[in-house]
Amino acid sequence: MEFQNMRKLLFIAGLVFLFTQSNAQHASWQQRAEYKMDVELDHNNHQYKGKQTLTYFNNSPDQITKVFYHLYFNAFQPGSAMDVRSRQIVDPDPRVGDRIFNLKPEECGFLHATSLKMDGKKLNFIESETILEVTLDKPIAPGAKCVFEMEFEGQVPIQIRRSGRSSSEGIDYSMSQWYPKMCEYDAHGWHANPYIGREFYGIWGDFEVNITIDKKYIIGGTGVLQNPTEIGYGYIEENKVKRPAGDKLTWRFKAENVHDFVWAADPDYAHDKIQVPNGPELHFFYQKGTEYAQAWKDMQPLASKAFEFLSKNFGKYPYPQYTVIQGGDGGMEYPMATLVTGNRKLPSLTGVTVHEAAHSWYQGVLATNESLYCWMDEGFTSFAAQETMDHLFRSGMPSGHASAYNGYYDIVRDKREEALDTHADHYVTNYAYGTAAYNKGEVYLAQLEYILGPTNFRAGLLDYFNEFKFRHPDNYDFIHVMEKRSGMELDWYNEYFVNTIKSIDYGIALFQSAGKNTIVVLERLGEMPMPVEVEVIYKNGNKETFVTALDIMRDEKPADGYNGKWTILPDWKWVELTYELNIPHVADEIESIIIDPSGLMADIEHKNNKLVLDEAIQFIIDNRK
Ligand SMILES: [Zn+2]
């Protein structure tokens, strides 16, 4: 999801101890689902009927006795969990508010299974709003597969959140979360979360989706169109097109190794495509003839550069195509495609496209359970997107991640923070969810670069992608990759920064001349311990950084390109609240002392981090809180 929307909402409201640290062993298996769907949409009443053949591979070591499907469109009815939640939360998303409550029957959404068979035998099922519950007559054995055949019918709701018809920008159909989608089963069991408008989690597999619709519509979606010669509309040169007779066209899409399928349809789409060097073909669908059409043209080469940058720095994009579609209500990521609102000037259009494209790495390919680890999706995506935008536009800011830090500091000061390990649906406020998922998630990575140093951190990000693509990693998997790359023990980082809201605050407590030396006493005021770097600038212009690792890290950060003197001191034991730093220079030679000159440590109080000296030989900071 795009952060701008979240932000709008906020305004409203050495030795490697590899084998001892991890308390979770990542599962070596993933379930698999192969979907074949035929769907026909009647644009007169906005209803559709479909047939779904789902081949389900139980790769788990468990007998599967029940299965669950998401029926997301049932959320768009008065009294649904999403409606109630939206009206009760103290800082509702203004796009939703009480709009679901006020829907008329013909404006509602629905999605119902009308029949279901497993391996040819009829099954009973219970529809529990947005979840279909199915008790199997015969369990699916470990390693076995079965075929579910379902008939379903749905109605596309008026656009309220993400999907729907008649968007505010005049897009007829934004079709996300539109089909019965099998819930994911993993090493922790089923994840049949009722839909309240937040996060997603799906099974990897192949999709073949055939969409039949009035021939006036132009469709963009997940995957690759298989029958461009029957379609045309920018997929192939018009003189090669042989459209079948009749009022309707059937669009045949195929996508391999994805966990969801989105599409959108409008009669007025322009459709452009460009090739990313050594990358995917990019497709763009946007309203023809508007004042924003030029921005859509100008954005395309920037999107191509973004894919090159993301592939180089975060792992190679594995699919042949990516499609940017005007639709939806902000920006929302799907495998191989995104829906974005399109009435934007170039910087905003590029920003939203880059953010959603960067989701291809963290939501699309790594695909952590977003409900449990929303920050590993939105936060890591925000991190990658910010760096991509800095690359494209060279913002020149000292830290491209500064706004994420500031958002995090604000909520700490507000005392409304909730821990990162909160289930996304269960944050008390949208503000706390947004700040955790986007800001603190981004800070989590930026600060990890401070702990590890850039070389290991950057290599670790690539390791993470390459080791865990298509595997649904969790936070323990991620930190273990970083431990292997850096040689540090890092479980404490997750324990404090993810599992709690304990914060960081270091200060300079005392500066004292001691003959030929100078003594500086550092103190830890916050509850979360961190490795500390203190940069001393000497009056002769030289600089030196004193580095004290935490004892529980079991290693020190390397100088890693630092252009001054890098002096490693004995560890700071995490239980100690103060640390005496002995600088082997007389006080007169020192111009200034600063804790964390990089600004990457999320120290909530910067006032006590810096000391600028003139003639003083002893100075006790009196303005610390
Ligand atoms: Zn996002």
XYZ file of C-alpha atoms and ligand atoms in Angstrom:
626
model
C 0.000 0.000 0.000
C 1.135 3.479 -0.647
C 2.469 5.379 2.323
C 1.051 8.710 1.220
C -2.384 7.320 1.970
C -1.280 6.009 5.298
C 0.245 9.376 6.021
C -2.955 11.223 5.190
C -4.618 8.945 7.614
C -2.020 9.665 10.244
C -2.723 13.341 10.034
C -6.276 12.575 10.848
C -5.565 10.782 13.661
C 34.127 -12.619 15.228
C 32.616 -15.777 16.529
C 29.329 -16.592 15.117
C 26.845 -18.193 17.437
C 24.792 -19.371 14.551
C 23.355 -22.414 16.135
C 22.217 -21.085 19.453
C 20.281 -17.950 18.632
C 17.291 -18.880 16.571
C 14.166 -20.050 18.318
C 12.414 -20.851 15.046
C 13.583 -23.252 12.407
C 12.201 -22.218 9.048
C 9.946 -24.755 7.400
C 11.460 -26.285 4.310
C 8.053 -26.768 2.698
C 5.419 -24.546 1.128
C 1.896 -25.448 0.068
C 1.137 -25.043 -3.606
C -2.026 -24.091 -5.470
C -2.677 -24.171 -9.197
C -5.701 -22.146 -10.194
C -7.611 -22.382 -13.456
C -10.471 -19.937 -13.593
C -13.056 -18.934 -16.169
C -15.037 -15.868 -15.250
C -17.642 -13.861 -17.132
C -18.546 -10.341 -16.056
C -21.871 -8.699 -16.928
C -21.192 -4.969 -16.977
C -24.934 -4.201 -16.852
C -25.422 -5.454 -13.299
C -21.749 -5.687 -12.256
C -22.121 -9.359 -11.421
C -19.919 -12.213 -12.484
C -19.948 -15.972 -12.511
C -16.933 -18.189 -12.445
C -15.611 -21.711 -12.382
C -12.456 -22.504 -10.500
C -10.385 -25.654 -10.684
C -7.831 -25.570 -7.915
C -5.191 -28.276 -7.686
C -3.917 -28.189 -4.125
C -0.592 -29.762 -3.172
C -0.241 -30.588 0.505
C 3.516 -30.307 0.947
C 3.162 -30.084 4.712
C 3.918 -32.980 7.055
C 0.333 -32.700 8.346
C -2.989 -34.271 7.408
C -5.267 -31.530 6.114
C -8.807 -32.128 7.334
C -10.307 -28.685 6.641
C -9.658 -25.974 4.121
C -10.584 -22.281 4.131
C -11.125 -19.775 1.350
C -11.182 -15.993 1.472
C -14.356 -14.389 0.120
C -13.175 -10.797 0.357
C -16.069 -9.091 -1.425
C -18.434 -10.079 1.404
C -16.687 -7.398 3.467
C -18.502 -4.752 1.461
C -21.856 -5.203 3.176
C -23.317 -3.252 6.103
C -22.527 -4.982 9.380
C -19.467 -6.841 8.100
C -16.386 -7.073 10.309
C -14.674 -4.512 8.071
C -17.642 -2.145 8.395
C -17.854 -2.494 12.179
C -14.113 -2.152 12.608
C -14.035 0.923 10.423
C -16.785 2.627 12.397
C -15.347 1.730 15.791
C -11.655 2.487 15.394
C -10.759 5.925 16.772
C -8.984 7.060 13.610
C -10.824 5.485 10.681
C -9.460 5.373 7.157
C -11.430 8.202 5.514
C -11.826 6.121 2.367
C -13.937 3.686 4.363
C -15.431 5.471 7.387
C -19.132 4.614 7.408
C -19.366 4.120 3.642
C -19.849 0.353 3.876
C -22.613 0.879 6.413
C -24.436 3.099 3.940
C -24.216 0.849 0.887
C -27.467 -0.013 -0.915
C -27.930 -3.663 -1.930
C -26.994 -3.003 -5.555
C -23.823 -1.181 -4.406
C -22.641 -3.931 -2.056
C -20.129 -6.576 -2.909
C -20.629 -10.274 -2.510
C -18.857 -13.489 -3.373
C -20.523 -16.863 -2.864
C -19.526 -20.410 -3.664
C -22.479 -22.127 -5.309
C -20.953 -25.605 -5.502
C -17.768 -27.306 -4.421
C -16.295 -30.706 -5.170
C -13.116 -32.394 -4.038
C -11.787 -34.968 -6.494
C -15.221 -35.142 -8.103
C -17.189 -35.597 -4.849
C -19.508 -32.892 -3.533
C -18.480 -31.124 -0.360
C -20.485 -29.149 2.175
C -19.286 -25.731 3.197
C -20.194 -22.902 5.529
C -19.892 -19.280 4.514
C -18.763 -17.237 7.473
C -18.769 -13.743 5.948
C -15.330 -13.337 4.331
C -14.183 -16.906 5.092
C -15.540 -20.095 3.538
C -15.077 -23.021 5.899
C -14.882 -26.480 4.379
C -14.590 -29.708 6.358
C -13.214 -32.386 4.077
C -14.822 -35.843 3.862
C -11.394 -37.335 3.426
C -8.172 -35.756 4.695
C -5.418 -34.751 2.319
C -2.391 -36.801 3.298
C 1.073 -35.269 3.634
C 2.596 -35.090 0.156
C -0.732 -35.717 -1.602
C -2.641 -33.452 -3.951
C -6.310 -33.043 -4.700
C -8.529 -31.065 -7.034
C -11.197 -28.661 -5.798
C -13.791 -27.598 -8.338
C -15.893 -24.631 -7.386
C -18.574 -22.562 -9.031
C -18.942 -19.069 -7.679
C -20.798 -15.852 -8.263
C -20.055 -12.346 -7.193
C -21.025 -8.716 -7.373
C -18.438 -5.983 -7.680
C -18.990 -3.395 -4.946
C -18.849 0.335 -5.475
C -15.188 1.196 -5.000
C -14.581 1.794 -1.301
C -11.260 0.229 -0.520
C -8.770 -1.181 -3.053
C -11.190 -3.088 -5.298
C -14.492 -2.123 -6.766
C -16.291 -0.451 -9.602
C -16.494 3.168 -10.695
C -13.405 4.552 -9.001
C -13.159 8.250 -8.239
C -10.964 8.598 -11.339
C -13.527 6.874 -13.530
C -11.973 3.417 -13.787
C -14.814 0.948 -14.316
C -13.454 -2.180 -12.639
C -10.571 -2.586 -10.172
C -10.652 -6.328 -9.613
C -8.491 -7.299 -6.660
C -9.520 -9.844 -4.015
C -12.313 -10.861 -6.383
C -12.203 -14.689 -6.489
C -12.429 -17.427 -3.824
C -8.822 -17.634 -2.706
C -7.528 -20.537 -0.655
C -6.088 -19.409 2.691
C -2.458 -20.207 3.413
C -1.485 -23.109 5.643
C 2.077 -23.015 6.924
C 4.224 -24.405 9.736
C 2.037 -22.443 12.166
C -1.269 -23.743 10.767
C -4.115 -22.005 8.968
C -4.311 -18.241 8.605
C -7.984 -17.663 7.862
C -8.113 -14.006 8.876
C -11.488 -12.310 8.333
C -10.957 -9.377 5.979
C -11.074 -5.962 7.615
C -9.267 -4.161 4.844
C -5.703 -4.789 5.802
C -3.065 -7.409 4.947
C -2.816 -10.495 2.753
C -1.100 -13.856 2.669
C -1.407 -16.411 -0.094
C -0.207 -19.700 -1.516
C 2.261 -19.795 -4.360
C 1.193 -21.391 -7.545
C 0.312 -20.930 -11.166
C -2.753 -19.058 -12.341
C -4.608 -19.434 -15.616
C -7.406 -16.895 -15.685
C -9.790 -16.470 -18.601
C -11.915 -13.333 -18.362
C -14.897 -12.863 -20.643
C -16.252 -9.323 -20.829
C -17.883 -6.918 -23.273
C -15.404 -6.232 -26.061
C -15.322 -2.462 -25.344
C -13.185 -3.112 -22.259
C -9.402 -3.081 -22.108
C -7.810 -5.242 -19.413
C -4.490 -5.151 -17.602
C -3.615 -7.680 -14.934
C -1.254 -10.114 -13.260
C 0.670 -12.411 -15.557
C 1.128 -12.457 -19.310
C -1.672 -12.303 -21.878
C -1.717 -15.559 -23.854
C -3.938 -14.568 -26.767
C -2.816 -11.093 -27.864
C -3.744 -11.763 -31.502
C -7.390 -12.128 -30.458
C -7.203 -9.003 -28.311
C -4.924 -6.288 -29.686
C -5.461 -3.178 -27.553
C -1.752 -2.411 -27.334
C -0.666 -5.974 -26.590
C 0.187 -6.443 -30.272
C 0.182 -4.315 -33.393
C -3.401 -3.720 -34.544
C -2.728 -5.117 -38.061
C -1.926 -8.538 -36.562
C -5.160 -8.774 -34.618
C -7.936 -11.216 -35.564
C -10.741 -10.641 -33.063
C -13.376 -13.349 -32.858
C -16.934 -12.360 -33.747
C -19.430 -11.510 -31.009
C -20.022 -8.860 -28.369
C -17.561 -10.269 -25.908
C -13.902 -11.112 -25.804
C -12.144 -13.676 -23.653
C -8.808 -12.537 -22.270
C -6.492 -15.405 -21.359
C -3.858 -14.629 -18.730
C -1.211 -16.894 -17.265
C 1.076 -16.242 -14.289
C 3.562 -18.647 -12.784
C 4.653 -18.805 -9.169
C 2.521 -15.982 -7.814
C 0.185 -15.910 -4.820
C -2.627 -13.707 -6.097
C -4.190 -12.414 -9.285
C -5.473 -8.873 -9.964
C -7.017 -7.284 -13.041
C -8.705 -4.066 -14.020
C -10.921 -3.123 -16.939
C -11.907 0.159 -18.512
C -12.948 1.196 -22.023
C -10.690 4.267 -22.031
C -7.315 2.849 -21.163
C -4.226 3.843 -23.084
C -1.755 0.951 -23.040
C 2.015 1.416 -23.427
C 4.862 -1.003 -22.879
C 8.629 -0.725 -22.561
C 11.412 -3.241 -21.987
C 13.670 -2.984 -18.926
C 17.261 -3.908 -19.958
C 17.853 -7.434 -18.577
C 14.523 -7.169 -16.858
C 10.785 -7.476 -17.348
C 8.561 -5.868 -19.926
C 6.663 -3.053 -18.245
C 3.060 -2.367 -19.197
C 1.132 0.805 -18.357
C -2.634 1.267 -18.441
C -4.023 4.745 -17.832
C -6.922 6.986 -18.829
C -6.499 8.354 -22.324
C -6.559 12.051 -23.000
C -6.390 13.452 -19.473
C -4.046 16.192 -18.281
C -2.021 13.466 -16.531
C -1.359 11.386 -19.651
C 2.005 13.096 -20.219
C 3.105 12.272 -16.659
C 2.258 8.641 -17.426
C 4.532 8.816 -20.480
C 7.349 10.558 -18.598
C 7.159 8.083 -15.726
C 7.844 5.050 -17.916
C 11.639 5.419 -18.352
C 11.895 6.199 -14.624
C 10.020 2.991 -13.824
C 12.450 1.099 -16.027
C 15.426 2.614 -14.168
C 13.726 1.747 -10.890
C 13.496 -1.924 -11.872
C 17.189 -1.952 -12.788
C 18.126 -0.376 -9.454
C 15.870 -2.668 -7.420
C 17.129 -5.798 -9.189
C 20.730 -4.808 -8.622
C 20.357 -3.902 -4.954
C 17.615 -6.132 -3.625
C 17.631 -9.258 -5.822
C 16.742 -10.078 -9.387
C 13.089 -9.566 -10.354
C 12.053 -13.069 -11.405
C 9.019 -12.512 -13.656
C 8.804 -11.620 -17.363
C 6.337 -8.753 -16.915
C 5.141 -6.041 -14.549
C 2.001 -4.002 -15.134
C 1.132 -0.587 -13.709
C -2.602 -0.012 -13.898
C -4.590 3.088 -13.102
C -7.254 1.853 -10.697
C -7.952 1.300 -7.043
C -7.857 4.053 -4.438
C -4.209 4.944 -3.823
C -1.543 2.389 -4.514
C -1.809 -1.294 -3.867
C 0.596 -4.085 -4.666
C -0.224 -7.384 -6.318
C 2.010 -9.993 -7.899
C 3.340 -8.767 -11.242
C 1.007 -5.763 -11.167
C -0.204 -2.793 -9.198
C -3.307 -0.633 -9.065
C -2.510 3.043 -8.512
C -4.562 6.184 -8.671
C -3.321 8.010 -11.716
C -4.360 11.655 -11.515
C -0.959 12.693 -10.294
C 1.971 14.817 -11.357
C 5.196 13.062 -12.291
C 6.940 12.956 -8.863
C 3.893 11.544 -7.115
C 3.110 9.120 -9.940
C 6.716 7.921 -9.914
C 6.713 7.692 -6.119
C 3.639 5.508 -5.952
C 4.778 3.333 -8.859
C 8.221 2.818 -7.317
C 6.747 1.941 -3.931
C 4.312 -0.601 -5.380
C 6.973 -2.020 -7.694
C 9.329 -2.454 -4.723
C 6.603 -4.560 -3.112
C 7.358 -7.117 -5.826
C 10.390 -8.036 -3.736
C 8.919 -8.085 -0.241
C 5.214 -8.775 -0.788
C 5.493 -10.596 -4.085
C 8.539 -12.842 -3.949
C 9.561 -13.077 -0.282
C 5.950 -12.753 0.847
C 6.152 -12.860 4.589
C 2.813 -13.366 6.268
C 1.870 -9.712 6.045
C -0.630 -9.915 8.872
C 2.023 -11.095 11.312
C 4.961 -9.152 9.865
C 3.428 -6.136 8.166
C 6.649 -4.221 8.805
C 8.711 -6.777 6.854
C 6.496 -6.002 3.886
C 5.621 -2.301 4.132
C 8.736 -1.265 6.051
C 11.233 -3.107 3.878
C 9.365 -1.937 0.776
C 9.471 1.651 2.031
C 13.200 1.280 2.603
C 13.815 -0.040 -0.917
C 11.468 2.494 -2.486
C 13.104 5.405 -0.658
C 16.539 4.384 -1.873
C 15.200 3.945 -5.400
C 13.640 7.400 -5.346
C 16.906 8.858 -4.027
C 18.664 7.135 -6.911
C 16.195 8.527 -9.468
C 15.955 12.059 -8.139
C 19.121 12.428 -6.014
C 17.446 14.150 -3.133
C 20.795 14.929 -1.493
C 19.401 14.482 2.001
C 21.915 13.221 4.562
C 19.702 10.224 5.226
C 17.015 9.309 2.747
C 15.310 7.525 5.585
C 14.984 10.639 7.766
C 11.245 10.952 7.402
C 10.761 7.370 8.586
C 12.862 8.126 11.675
C 10.855 11.270 12.346
C 7.559 9.420 12.054
C 8.828 6.851 14.522
C 10.096 9.521 16.970
C 6.726 11.276 16.839
C 4.753 8.233 17.939
C 7.244 7.427 20.698
C 6.821 10.950 22.056
C 3.044 10.601 21.679
C 3.201 7.365 23.688
C 0.863 5.701 21.202
C 3.329 3.202 19.833
C 2.385 -0.496 19.604
C 5.015 -3.192 19.114
C 5.995 -4.397 15.647
C 5.005 -7.939 16.511
C 1.331 -6.977 16.802
C -0.939 -8.745 14.298
C -1.783 -6.115 11.668
C -5.535 -6.449 12.173
C -5.254 -5.923 15.912
C -3.458 -2.606 16.347
C -5.587 -0.286 18.458
C -5.211 2.635 16.054
C -4.512 3.028 12.365
C -1.844 5.519 13.423
C 0.048 2.889 15.413
C -0.313 0.334 12.638
C 0.878 2.748 9.951
C 3.830 3.997 11.926
C 4.907 0.487 12.889
C 4.472 -1.038 9.437
C 5.930 1.799 7.358
C 8.165 3.955 9.538
C 9.546 1.640 12.187
C 9.869 -1.143 9.625
C 12.015 1.151 7.475
C 13.995 2.306 10.508
C 14.542 -1.349 11.451
C 16.562 -1.818 8.245
C 18.288 1.576 8.173
C 19.403 1.085 11.776
C 20.590 -2.428 11.007
C 22.951 -0.895 8.465
C 24.327 1.214 11.330
C 24.880 -1.947 13.405
C 26.396 -4.116 10.664
C 28.113 -1.566 8.456
C 27.124 -1.037 4.832
C 29.080 -3.869 3.203
C 27.625 -6.701 5.261
C 24.211 -5.112 5.399
C 23.932 -4.692 1.633
C 25.233 -8.187 0.954
C 22.827 -9.495 3.589
C 19.833 -7.958 1.834
C 20.744 -9.884 -1.313
C 21.373 -13.054 0.719
C 17.928 -12.687 2.241
C 16.239 -12.449 -1.136
C 18.198 -15.288 -2.662
C 17.845 -17.634 0.290
C 14.191 -16.978 1.058
C 12.472 -16.096 -2.211
C 9.200 -18.017 -2.560
C 9.475 -19.238 1.059
C 7.478 -16.865 3.304
C 10.344 -15.962 5.672
C 9.721 -14.493 9.118
C 11.730 -12.103 11.272
C 13.900 -14.903 12.695
C 14.813 -16.036 9.185
C 15.754 -12.508 8.258
C 17.945 -11.820 11.257
C 19.628 -15.207 10.923
C 20.675 -14.316 7.365
C 22.147 -11.084 8.693
C 23.987 -12.976 11.445
C 25.509 -15.365 8.944
C 26.637 -12.501 6.748
C 27.995 -10.250 9.515
C 29.268 -12.733 12.078
C 27.345 -10.874 14.772
C 24.737 -12.269 17.074
C 21.627 -10.177 16.554
C 18.695 -11.829 18.239
C 18.678 -9.073 20.872
C 17.826 -6.609 18.086
C 14.562 -8.358 17.287
C 13.809 -8.971 20.931
C 13.918 -5.269 21.713
C 13.009 -3.502 18.489
C 10.341 -5.918 17.224
C 8.871 -7.540 20.304
C 8.745 -4.455 22.523
C 8.328 -0.691 22.353
C 11.460 -0.077 24.426
C 13.373 2.827 22.924
C 16.939 4.053 22.562
C 18.489 7.072 24.236
C 22.186 7.605 24.826
C 23.817 10.723 26.176
C 27.108 12.297 27.154
C 27.086 12.513 30.932
C 30.524 13.886 31.687
C 33.530 15.402 29.928
C 36.642 15.721 32.033
C 40.265 16.551 31.452
C 42.599 13.960 32.960
C 46.184 15.064 32.276
C 47.194 13.912 28.810
C 43.861 12.183 28.379
C 40.254 13.187 28.295
C 37.523 11.177 29.922
C 34.017 11.097 28.527
C 31.304 9.230 30.366
C 28.525 7.936 28.163
C 25.220 6.884 29.613
C 22.328 4.751 28.478
C 19.059 6.428 29.351
C 16.765 4.347 27.151
C 15.735 0.782 27.890
C 17.087 -0.650 24.654
C 20.858 -1.228 24.504
C 22.774 -0.587 21.302
C 26.353 -0.577 20.054
C 27.605 2.993 20.330
C 29.828 5.053 18.049
C 31.331 8.298 19.275
C 33.010 10.579 16.782
C 35.627 12.983 18.079
C 36.637 15.905 15.867
C 40.034 17.309 16.785
C 40.974 20.935 16.362
C 43.620 19.943 13.782
C 40.804 18.666 11.548
C 41.392 14.953 12.149
C 38.538 12.788 13.248
C 38.332 9.523 15.127
C 35.428 7.241 15.854
C 35.407 5.194 19.033
C 33.292 2.096 18.713
C 31.944 0.016 21.530
C 29.953 -3.067 20.592
C 27.397 -4.637 22.868
C 28.785 -7.676 24.650
C 25.836 -9.727 23.397
C 26.755 -9.021 19.756
C 29.908 -11.151 20.042
C 31.622 -9.090 17.343
C 32.507 -5.545 16.325
C 31.467 -3.474 13.383
C 34.258 -3.079 10.818
C 35.509 0.376 9.771
C 33.957 -0.324 6.381
C 35.199 2.670 4.415
C 35.111 5.184 7.278
C 37.577 7.919 6.372
C 38.899 8.738 9.832
C 40.581 6.683 12.527
C 38.397 3.739 13.640
C 39.158 2.733 17.206
C 37.483 -0.331 18.648
C 37.041 -0.290 22.411
C 36.124 -3.055 24.831
C 32.451 -4.102 24.687
C 29.781 -2.265 26.594
C 27.999 -4.837 28.754
C 24.298 -4.487 28.167
C 23.594 -4.431 31.907
C 25.816 -1.373 32.459
C 24.179 2.041 32.296
C 27.396 4.021 31.851
C 30.622 3.611 29.922
C 33.876 5.450 30.428
C 35.583 6.468 27.221
C 39.236 7.413 27.577
C 40.366 9.658 24.703
C 44.190 9.734 24.464
C 44.321 13.482 23.760
C 44.324 16.499 25.994
C 40.983 18.199 26.224
C 42.312 21.329 24.513
C 42.815 19.411 21.289
C 39.166 18.388 21.047
C 36.647 20.414 19.161
C 33.507 18.301 19.385
C 32.156 14.928 20.410
C 29.060 13.317 18.987
C 27.262 10.058 19.626
C 26.137 8.394 16.399
C 27.321 10.895 13.777
C 25.443 8.896 11.114
C 22.072 9.655 12.684
C 21.058 6.083 11.881
C 20.676 4.989 15.493
C 17.053 5.619 16.420
C 17.966 7.674 19.462
C 14.786 9.374 20.582
C 16.598 12.306 22.224
C 19.356 13.926 20.177
C 19.951 16.925 22.434
C 22.257 14.981 24.743
C 24.277 13.400 21.921
C 26.631 16.224 21.080
C 29.168 18.305 22.919
C 30.934 21.251 21.291
C 33.845 22.499 23.335
C 35.577 25.820 23.574
C 37.731 26.450 26.597
C 35.741 24.228 28.921
C 37.644 21.538 30.729
C 34.659 20.135 32.528
C 31.129 20.229 31.334
C 28.124 18.396 32.515
C 25.244 18.428 30.155
C 22.355 20.027 31.925
C 19.805 20.053 29.192
C 19.256 16.366 29.022
C 15.799 15.224 29.875
Zn 3.084 -0.512 0.511
